[in-house]
Coordinates of C-alpha atoms in Angstrom, one line a residue:
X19 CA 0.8 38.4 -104.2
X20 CA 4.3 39.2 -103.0
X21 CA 7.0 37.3 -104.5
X22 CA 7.7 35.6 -101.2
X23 CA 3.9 34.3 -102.0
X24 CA 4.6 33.0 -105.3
X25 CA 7.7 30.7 -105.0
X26 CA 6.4 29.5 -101.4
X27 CA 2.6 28.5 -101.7
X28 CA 2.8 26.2 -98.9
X29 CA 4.4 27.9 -95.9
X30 CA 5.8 25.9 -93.5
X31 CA 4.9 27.2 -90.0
X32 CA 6.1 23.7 -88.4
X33 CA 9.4 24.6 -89.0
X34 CA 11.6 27.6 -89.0
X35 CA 15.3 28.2 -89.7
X36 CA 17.7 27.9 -87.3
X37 CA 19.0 31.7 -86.1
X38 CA 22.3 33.3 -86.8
X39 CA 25.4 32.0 -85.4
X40 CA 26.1 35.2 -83.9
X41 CA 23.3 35.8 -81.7
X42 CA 23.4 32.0 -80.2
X43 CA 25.4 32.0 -77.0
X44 CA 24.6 30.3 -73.6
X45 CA 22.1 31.3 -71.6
X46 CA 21.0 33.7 -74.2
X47 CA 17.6 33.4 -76.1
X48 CA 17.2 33.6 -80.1
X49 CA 16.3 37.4 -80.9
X50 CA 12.4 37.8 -80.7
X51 CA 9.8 39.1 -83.7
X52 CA 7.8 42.0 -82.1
X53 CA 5.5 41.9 -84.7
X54 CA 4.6 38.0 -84.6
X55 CA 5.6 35.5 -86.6
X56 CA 4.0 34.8 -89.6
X57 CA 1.3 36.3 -91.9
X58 CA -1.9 38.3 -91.2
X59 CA -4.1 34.5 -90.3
X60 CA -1.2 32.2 -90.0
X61 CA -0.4 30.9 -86.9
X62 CA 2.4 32.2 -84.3
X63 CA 5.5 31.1 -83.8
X64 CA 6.3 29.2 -80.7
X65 CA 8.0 31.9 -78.4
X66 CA 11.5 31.9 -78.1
X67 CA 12.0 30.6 -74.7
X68 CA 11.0 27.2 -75.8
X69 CA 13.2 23.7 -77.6
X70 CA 14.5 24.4 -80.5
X71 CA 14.1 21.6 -83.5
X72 CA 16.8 21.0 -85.7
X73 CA 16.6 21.6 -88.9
X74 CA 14.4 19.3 -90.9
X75 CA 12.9 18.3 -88.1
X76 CA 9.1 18.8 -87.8
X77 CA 7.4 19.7 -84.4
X78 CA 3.9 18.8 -84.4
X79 CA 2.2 21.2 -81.9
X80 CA -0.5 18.4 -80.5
X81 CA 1.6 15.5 -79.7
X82 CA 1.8 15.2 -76.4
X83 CA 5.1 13.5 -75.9
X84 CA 7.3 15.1 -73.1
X85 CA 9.5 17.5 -75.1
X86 CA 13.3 17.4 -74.8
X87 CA 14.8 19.8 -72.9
X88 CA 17.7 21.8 -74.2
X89 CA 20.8 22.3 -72.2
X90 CA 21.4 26.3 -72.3
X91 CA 24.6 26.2 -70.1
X92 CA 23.7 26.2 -66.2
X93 CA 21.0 28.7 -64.8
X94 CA 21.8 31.9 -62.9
X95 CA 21.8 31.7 -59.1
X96 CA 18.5 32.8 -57.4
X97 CA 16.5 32.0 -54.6
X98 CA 14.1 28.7 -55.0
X99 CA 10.5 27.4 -53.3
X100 CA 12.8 25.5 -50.4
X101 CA 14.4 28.3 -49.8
X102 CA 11.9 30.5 -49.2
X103 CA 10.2 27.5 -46.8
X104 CA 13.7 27.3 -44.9
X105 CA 13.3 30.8 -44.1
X106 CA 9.8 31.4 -43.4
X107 CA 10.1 28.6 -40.4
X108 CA 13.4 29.6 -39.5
X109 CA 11.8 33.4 -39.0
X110 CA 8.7 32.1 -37.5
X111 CA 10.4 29.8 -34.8
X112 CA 12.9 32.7 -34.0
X113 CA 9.9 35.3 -33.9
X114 CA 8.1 32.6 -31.4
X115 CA 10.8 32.4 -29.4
X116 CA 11.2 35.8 -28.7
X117 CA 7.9 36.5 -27.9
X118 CA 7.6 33.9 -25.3
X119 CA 10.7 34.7 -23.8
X120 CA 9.6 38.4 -23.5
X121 CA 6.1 37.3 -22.2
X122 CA 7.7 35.3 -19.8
X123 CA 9.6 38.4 -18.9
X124 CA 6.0 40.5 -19.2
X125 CA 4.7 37.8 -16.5
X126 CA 7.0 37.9 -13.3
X127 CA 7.8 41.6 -13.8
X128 CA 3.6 42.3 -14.0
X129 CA 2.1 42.8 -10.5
X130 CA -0.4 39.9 -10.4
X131 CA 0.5 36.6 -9.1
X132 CA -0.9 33.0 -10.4
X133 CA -2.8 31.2 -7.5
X134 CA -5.0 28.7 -8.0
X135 CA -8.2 28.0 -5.6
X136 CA -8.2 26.1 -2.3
X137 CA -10.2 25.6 0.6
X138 CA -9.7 28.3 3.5
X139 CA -8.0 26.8 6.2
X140 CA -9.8 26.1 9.4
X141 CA -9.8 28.2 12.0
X142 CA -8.9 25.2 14.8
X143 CA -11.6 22.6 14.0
X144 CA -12.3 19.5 15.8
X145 CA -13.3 16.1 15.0
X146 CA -15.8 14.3 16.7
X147 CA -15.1 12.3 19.6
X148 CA -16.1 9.2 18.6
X149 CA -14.5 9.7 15.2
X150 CA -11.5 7.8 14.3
X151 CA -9.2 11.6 14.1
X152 CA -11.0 12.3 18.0
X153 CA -10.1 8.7 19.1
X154 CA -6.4 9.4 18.1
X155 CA -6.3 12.6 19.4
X156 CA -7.5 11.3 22.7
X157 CA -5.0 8.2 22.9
X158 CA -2.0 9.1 21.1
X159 CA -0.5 10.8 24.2
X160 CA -1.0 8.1 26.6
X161 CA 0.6 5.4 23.7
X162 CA 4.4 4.5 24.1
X163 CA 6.6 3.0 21.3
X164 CA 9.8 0.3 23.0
X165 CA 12.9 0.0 21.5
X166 CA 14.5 -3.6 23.4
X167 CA 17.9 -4.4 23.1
X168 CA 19.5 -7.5 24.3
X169 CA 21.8 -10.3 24.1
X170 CA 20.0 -12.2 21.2
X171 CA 19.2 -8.9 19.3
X172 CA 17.2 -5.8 19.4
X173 CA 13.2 -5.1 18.6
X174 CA 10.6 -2.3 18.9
X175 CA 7.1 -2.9 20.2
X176 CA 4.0 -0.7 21.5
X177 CA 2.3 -0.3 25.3
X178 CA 0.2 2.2 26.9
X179 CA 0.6 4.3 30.2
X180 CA -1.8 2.8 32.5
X181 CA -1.0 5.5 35.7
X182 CA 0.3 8.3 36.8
X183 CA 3.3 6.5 38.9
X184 CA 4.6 5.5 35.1
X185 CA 3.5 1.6 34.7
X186 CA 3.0 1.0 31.0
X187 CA 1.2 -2.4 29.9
X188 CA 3.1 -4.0 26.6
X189 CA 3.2 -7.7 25.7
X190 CA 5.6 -10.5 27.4
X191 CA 7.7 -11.4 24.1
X192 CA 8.4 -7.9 23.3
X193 CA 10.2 -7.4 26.2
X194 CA 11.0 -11.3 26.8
X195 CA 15.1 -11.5 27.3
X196 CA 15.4 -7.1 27.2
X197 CA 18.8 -6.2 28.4
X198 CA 17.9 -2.5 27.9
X199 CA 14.4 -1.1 27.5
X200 CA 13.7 2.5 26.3
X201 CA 10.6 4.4 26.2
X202 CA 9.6 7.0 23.5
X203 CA 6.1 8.8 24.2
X204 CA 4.4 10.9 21.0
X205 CA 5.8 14.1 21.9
X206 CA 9.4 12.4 20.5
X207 CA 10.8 12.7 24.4
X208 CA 12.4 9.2 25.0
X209 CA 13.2 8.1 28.3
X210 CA 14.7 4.6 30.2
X211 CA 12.4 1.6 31.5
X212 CA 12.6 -1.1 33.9
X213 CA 11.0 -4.4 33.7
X214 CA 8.5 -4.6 36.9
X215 CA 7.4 -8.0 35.8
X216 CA 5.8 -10.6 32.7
X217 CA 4.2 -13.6 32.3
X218 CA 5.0 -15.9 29.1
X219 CA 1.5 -18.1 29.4
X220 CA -0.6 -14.3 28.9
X221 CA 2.4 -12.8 27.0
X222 CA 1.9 -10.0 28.5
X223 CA 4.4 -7.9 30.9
X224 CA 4.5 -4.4 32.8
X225 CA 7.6 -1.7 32.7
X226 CA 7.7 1.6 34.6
X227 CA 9.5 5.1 34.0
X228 CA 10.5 7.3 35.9
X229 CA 10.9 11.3 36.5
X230 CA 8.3 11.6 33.7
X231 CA 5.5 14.1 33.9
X232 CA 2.2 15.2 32.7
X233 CA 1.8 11.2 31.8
X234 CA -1.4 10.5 30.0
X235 CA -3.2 6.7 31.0
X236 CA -5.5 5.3 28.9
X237 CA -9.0 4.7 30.4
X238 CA -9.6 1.0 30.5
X239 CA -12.8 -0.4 29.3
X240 CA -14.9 -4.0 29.9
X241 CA -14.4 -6.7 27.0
X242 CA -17.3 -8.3 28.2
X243 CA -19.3 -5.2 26.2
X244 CA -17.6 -5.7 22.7
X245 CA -20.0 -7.0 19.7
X246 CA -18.8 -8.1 16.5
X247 CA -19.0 -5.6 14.2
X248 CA -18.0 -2.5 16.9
X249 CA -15.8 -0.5 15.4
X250 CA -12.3 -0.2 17.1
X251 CA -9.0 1.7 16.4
X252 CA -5.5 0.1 17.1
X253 CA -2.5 2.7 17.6
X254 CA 1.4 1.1 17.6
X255 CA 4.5 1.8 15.6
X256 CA 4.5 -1.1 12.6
X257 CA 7.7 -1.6 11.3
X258 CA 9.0 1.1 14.0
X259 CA 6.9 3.7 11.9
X260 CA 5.7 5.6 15.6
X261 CA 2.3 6.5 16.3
X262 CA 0.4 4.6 13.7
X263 CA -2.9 4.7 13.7
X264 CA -5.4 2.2 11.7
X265 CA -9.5 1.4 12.1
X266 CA -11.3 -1.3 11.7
X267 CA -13.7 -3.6 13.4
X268 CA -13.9 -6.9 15.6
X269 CA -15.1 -9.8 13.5
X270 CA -14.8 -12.2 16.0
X271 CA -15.1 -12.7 19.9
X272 CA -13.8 -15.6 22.1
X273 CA -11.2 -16.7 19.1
X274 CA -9.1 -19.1 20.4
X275 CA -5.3 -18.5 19.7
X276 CA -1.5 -19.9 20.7
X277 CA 1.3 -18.4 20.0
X278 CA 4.7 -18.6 21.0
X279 CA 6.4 -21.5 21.3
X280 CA 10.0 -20.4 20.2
X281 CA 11.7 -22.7 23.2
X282 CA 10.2 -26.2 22.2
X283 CA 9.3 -26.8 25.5
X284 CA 6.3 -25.5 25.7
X285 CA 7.3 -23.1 28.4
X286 CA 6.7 -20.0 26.6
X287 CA 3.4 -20.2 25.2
X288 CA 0.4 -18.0 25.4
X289 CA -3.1 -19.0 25.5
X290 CA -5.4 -16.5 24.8
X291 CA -9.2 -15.8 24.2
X292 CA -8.7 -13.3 22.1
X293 CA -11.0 -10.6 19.7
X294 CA -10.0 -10.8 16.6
X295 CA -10.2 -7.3 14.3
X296 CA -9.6 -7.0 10.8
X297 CA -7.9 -3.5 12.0
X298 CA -4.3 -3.9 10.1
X299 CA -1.9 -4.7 12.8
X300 CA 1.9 -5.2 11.9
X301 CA 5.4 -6.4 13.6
X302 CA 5.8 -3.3 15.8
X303 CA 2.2 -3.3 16.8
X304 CA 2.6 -5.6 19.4
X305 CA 1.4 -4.6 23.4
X306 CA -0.3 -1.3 21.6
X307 CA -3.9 -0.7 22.5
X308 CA -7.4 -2.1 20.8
X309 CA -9.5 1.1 21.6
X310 CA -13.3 1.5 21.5
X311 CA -15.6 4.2 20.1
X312 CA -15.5 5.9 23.2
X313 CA -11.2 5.8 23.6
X314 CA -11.6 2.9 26.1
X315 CA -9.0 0.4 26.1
X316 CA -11.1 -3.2 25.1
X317 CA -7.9 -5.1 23.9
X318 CA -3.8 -5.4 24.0
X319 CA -2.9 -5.6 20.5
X320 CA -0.5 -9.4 20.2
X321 CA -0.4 -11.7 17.5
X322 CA -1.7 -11.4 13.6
X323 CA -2.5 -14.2 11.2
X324 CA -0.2 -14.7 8.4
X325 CA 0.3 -17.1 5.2
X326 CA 1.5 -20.6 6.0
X327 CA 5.0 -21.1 7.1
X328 CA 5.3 -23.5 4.4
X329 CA 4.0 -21.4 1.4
X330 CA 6.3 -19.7 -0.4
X331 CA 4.6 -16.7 -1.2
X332 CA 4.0 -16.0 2.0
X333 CA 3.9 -12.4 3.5
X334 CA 4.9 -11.0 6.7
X335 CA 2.5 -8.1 7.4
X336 CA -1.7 -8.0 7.7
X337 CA -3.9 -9.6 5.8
X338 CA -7.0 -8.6 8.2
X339 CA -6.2 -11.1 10.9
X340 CA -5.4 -9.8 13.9
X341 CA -5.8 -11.0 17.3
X342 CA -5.8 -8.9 20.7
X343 CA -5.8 -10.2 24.6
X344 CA -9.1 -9.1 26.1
X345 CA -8.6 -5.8 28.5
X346 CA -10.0 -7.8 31.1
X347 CA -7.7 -10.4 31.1
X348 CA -4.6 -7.9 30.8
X349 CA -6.3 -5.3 33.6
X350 CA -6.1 -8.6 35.9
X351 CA -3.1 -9.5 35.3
X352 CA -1.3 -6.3 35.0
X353 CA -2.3 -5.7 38.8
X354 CA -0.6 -9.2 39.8
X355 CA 2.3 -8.3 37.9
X356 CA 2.5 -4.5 39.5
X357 CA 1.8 -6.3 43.2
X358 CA 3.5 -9.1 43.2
X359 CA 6.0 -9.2 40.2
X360 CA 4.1 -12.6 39.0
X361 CA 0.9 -13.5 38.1
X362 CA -1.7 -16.5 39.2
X363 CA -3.5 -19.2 36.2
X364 CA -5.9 -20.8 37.1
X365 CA -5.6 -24.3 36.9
X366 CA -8.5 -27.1 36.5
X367 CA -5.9 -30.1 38.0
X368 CA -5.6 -32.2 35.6
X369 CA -3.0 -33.5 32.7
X370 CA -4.5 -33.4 29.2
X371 CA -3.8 -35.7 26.4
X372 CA -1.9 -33.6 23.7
X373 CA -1.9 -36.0 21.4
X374 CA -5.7 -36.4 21.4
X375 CA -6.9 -36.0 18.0
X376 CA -10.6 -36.3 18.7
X377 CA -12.9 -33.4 19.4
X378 CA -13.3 -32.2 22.4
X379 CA -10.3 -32.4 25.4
X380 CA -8.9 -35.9 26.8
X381 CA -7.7 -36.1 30.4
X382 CA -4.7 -38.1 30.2
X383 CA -4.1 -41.5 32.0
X384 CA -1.1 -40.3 33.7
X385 CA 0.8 -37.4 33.9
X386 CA 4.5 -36.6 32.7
X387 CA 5.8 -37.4 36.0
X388 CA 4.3 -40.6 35.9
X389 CA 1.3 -38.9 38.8
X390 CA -2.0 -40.0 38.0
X391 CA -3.3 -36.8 35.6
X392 CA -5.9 -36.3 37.9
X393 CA -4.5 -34.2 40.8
X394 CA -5.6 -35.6 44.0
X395 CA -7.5 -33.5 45.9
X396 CA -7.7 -30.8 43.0
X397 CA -10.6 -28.6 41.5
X398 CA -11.4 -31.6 39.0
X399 CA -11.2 -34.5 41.5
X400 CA -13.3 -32.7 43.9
X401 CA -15.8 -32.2 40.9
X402 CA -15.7 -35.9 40.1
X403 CA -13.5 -36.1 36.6
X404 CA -12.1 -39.4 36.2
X405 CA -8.8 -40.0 33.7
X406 CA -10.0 -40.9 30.3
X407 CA -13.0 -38.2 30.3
X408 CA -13.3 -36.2 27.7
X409 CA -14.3 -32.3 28.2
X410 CA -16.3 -30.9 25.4
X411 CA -17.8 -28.0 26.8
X412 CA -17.1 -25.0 29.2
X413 CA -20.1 -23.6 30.1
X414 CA -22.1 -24.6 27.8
X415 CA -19.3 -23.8 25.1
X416 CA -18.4 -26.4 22.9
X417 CA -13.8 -26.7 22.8
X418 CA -12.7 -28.8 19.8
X419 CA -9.1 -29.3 21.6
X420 CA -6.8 -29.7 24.8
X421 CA -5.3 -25.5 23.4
X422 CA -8.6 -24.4 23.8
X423 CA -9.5 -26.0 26.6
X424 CA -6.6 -24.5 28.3
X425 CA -7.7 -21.1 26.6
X426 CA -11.1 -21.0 27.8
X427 CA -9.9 -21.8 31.8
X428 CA -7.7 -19.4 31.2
X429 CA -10.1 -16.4 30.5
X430 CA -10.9 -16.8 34.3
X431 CA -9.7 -16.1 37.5
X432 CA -8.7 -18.1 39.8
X433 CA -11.6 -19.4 42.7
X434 CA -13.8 -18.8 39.6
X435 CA -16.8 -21.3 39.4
X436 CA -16.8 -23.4 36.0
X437 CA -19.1 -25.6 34.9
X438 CA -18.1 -28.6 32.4
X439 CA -19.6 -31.0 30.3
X440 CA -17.8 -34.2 30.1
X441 CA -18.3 -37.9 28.0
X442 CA -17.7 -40.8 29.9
X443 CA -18.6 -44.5 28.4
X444 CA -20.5 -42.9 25.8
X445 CA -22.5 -40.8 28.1
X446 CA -22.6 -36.7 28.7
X447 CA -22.1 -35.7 32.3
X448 CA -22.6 -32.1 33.7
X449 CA -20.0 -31.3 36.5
X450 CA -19.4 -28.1 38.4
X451 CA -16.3 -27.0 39.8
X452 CA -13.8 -24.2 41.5
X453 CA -10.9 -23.1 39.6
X454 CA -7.1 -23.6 41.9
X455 CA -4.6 -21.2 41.4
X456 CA -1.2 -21.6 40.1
X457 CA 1.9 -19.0 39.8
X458 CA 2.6 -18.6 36.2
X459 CA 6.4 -17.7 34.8

């Protein structure tokens, strides 16, 4: 044994002296043993880098208590983890940039172009005439849009050319009070009208231009051949949009329908036995034609269906109701009102009760001149109708009103044989008659 051995038998390994003054200054660690720390089979030191005890103090090498840590003056400067994550993104979003700005560059100055795939176009391809596209086609040209301007205001409207001296068919209240009328065909070319004559109980009324060539008329069909369910094609200008076209069908035949009535006299409304069409039809739409399958003129586009006046949530365009004067009708009267400036109603002779509320059509007891309502010597007296009768069919068609009474004489001509159905006393009674004639306004 060394003498070391002898007056220390119990090394203490747990503790160690505190080192010279003069090697202790900040930042610096405590001089290190090379050659360990202790005897052959004791065990090390604790390196140098970590706490320090005091002296006295015993550090127990498995408690796990946090140790202290032991302010060495502040660390060198250096770069840290956040630092080196700062400048990894900072380098990666700089190296993305500049490699899509140079592909960018790559792209446009490269040869190839970016086109994505489409359908060849079509070396001038049809459409079927009997296709809504080949109906259009056909009609547009011969369709007019009016632009009306008078002393109560302006308004556009539709008609259609019906010959090749310039007469164009449009309804009465488009044209009703026109202090200037003008004339725009599809090809844009716009040109001045003249009113050649209306009537306000058909609402419809003829204009003419002049000094107008190449005019296209519509070919006029027969009404009397429409089914419900046929599919038709109106053409107008809605809202002044020009040349609008829209499809639908007829849903109904022989609808009864007034309108009009602005005046309050009664002067100015139409009666008419109309198709109805779920084809949308707007202000603007008005006088433009109802065309068939086949391009054939079957109806004069005139009134639509709206929400009640009343409802506040009411809407001013389609809701699938619209209602056009049959072709036959309008061809009849359009040749009165190119002949003759007027046109003829035919008239059964008698004064209706208006304020009838029962069903069917009351002949008056008098008329508003104080006349008996039965016109002496007139289609109905001849055919034996007494005042107080009460109509409820034409030819075999049941009418529910004095309008629609009026509406279904009106769907003839005048001199046109009619046959009516009539309850006196309780009792039906079939009578046959010839329609009169009357000049309309």
């Amino acid at each position: 044994m060394t003498d070391r051995q002898q007056t220390d038998p119990a090394p203490q390994w747990w503790s160690r002296p505190e080192p010279a003054a003069d090697t202790r200054r900040a930042g610096v660690p405590p001089p290190r043993d090379e050659g360990g720390s202790g005897a052959p089979g004791q065990e090390p030191q604790q390196e140098d880098h970590a706490p320090v005890p005091g002296p006295g103090v015993r550090y127990d090498p498995w408690d796990v208590r946090p140790l202290q840590a032991v302010d060495r003056g502040r660390p060198g400067a250096g770069f840290r983890l956040w630092h080196v994550a700062v400048f990894a993104a900072a380098t990666a979003l700089l190296a993305g940039g500049a490699g899509g700005y140079l592909g960018v560059l790559a792209e446009r100055q490269s040869n190839t172009r970016l086109e994505l795939p489409q359908a060849a176009a079509a070396r001038d391809q049809g459409r079927a005439p009997e296709s809504v596209a080949g109906i259009a086609a056909t009609a547009l040209p011969g369709v007019v849009t009016l632009h009306v301007r008078g002393t109560t205001g302006s308004g556009t409207g539709t008609g259609f050319v019906l010959d090749a001296q310039g007469h164009i068919l449009t309804n009465n209240h488009v044209v009703a009070g026109a202090g200037e009328i003008a004339v725009t065909f599809s090809t844009g070319e716009s040109v001045t009208a003249e009113l050649v004559g209306r009537d306000s109980g058909y609402d419809l009324a003829v204009v003419k231009v002049g000094g107008v060539r190449g005019l296209r008329p519509l070919s006029l069909g027969n009404s009397e051949n429409v089914k419900v369910g046929d599919p038709v094609v109106a053409i107008g200008a809605p809202f002044d949009l020009s040349n609008t076209v829209t499809a639908g069908i007829i849903s109904a035949t022989g609808r009864p329908v007034t309108a009009g009535g602005d005046k309050g006299d009664g002067s100015d409304i139409s009666y008419v036995d109309a198709l109805q069409t779920d084809a949308p039809i707007n202000p603007g739409n008005s006088g433009g034609p109802l065309l068939d399958a086949e391009a054939h003129v079957v109806g004069i586009n005139s009134a639509i269906r709206g929400a009640d006046k009343d409802d506040p949530t009411r809407q001013g365009g389609s809701i699938g109701l619209g209602f056009a004067i049959p072709v036959n009708q309008g061809k009849r009267v359009a040749e009165e009102l190119i002949r003759t400036g007027r046109a003829t109603h035919p008239v059964l002779g008698v004064t209706l009760d208006m304020q009838y509320t029962g069903d069917g059509a009351r002949v008056g007891e008098k008329g508003e001149d104080g006349k008996p309502a039965v016109v002496a010597d007139g289609p109905a007296a001849r055919a034996g109708v007494r005042a107080g009768d009460v109509i409820t069919k034409v030819d075999g068609r049941r009418v529910r009103g004095a309008d629609e009474l009026i509406i279904k004489v009106r769907a003839h001509r005048p001199g046109d044989p009619l046959t009516l159905t009539v309850l006196r006393e309780g009792r039906e009674r079939t009578l046959e008659l010839v329609l009169g004639s009357a000049n309309g306004s």
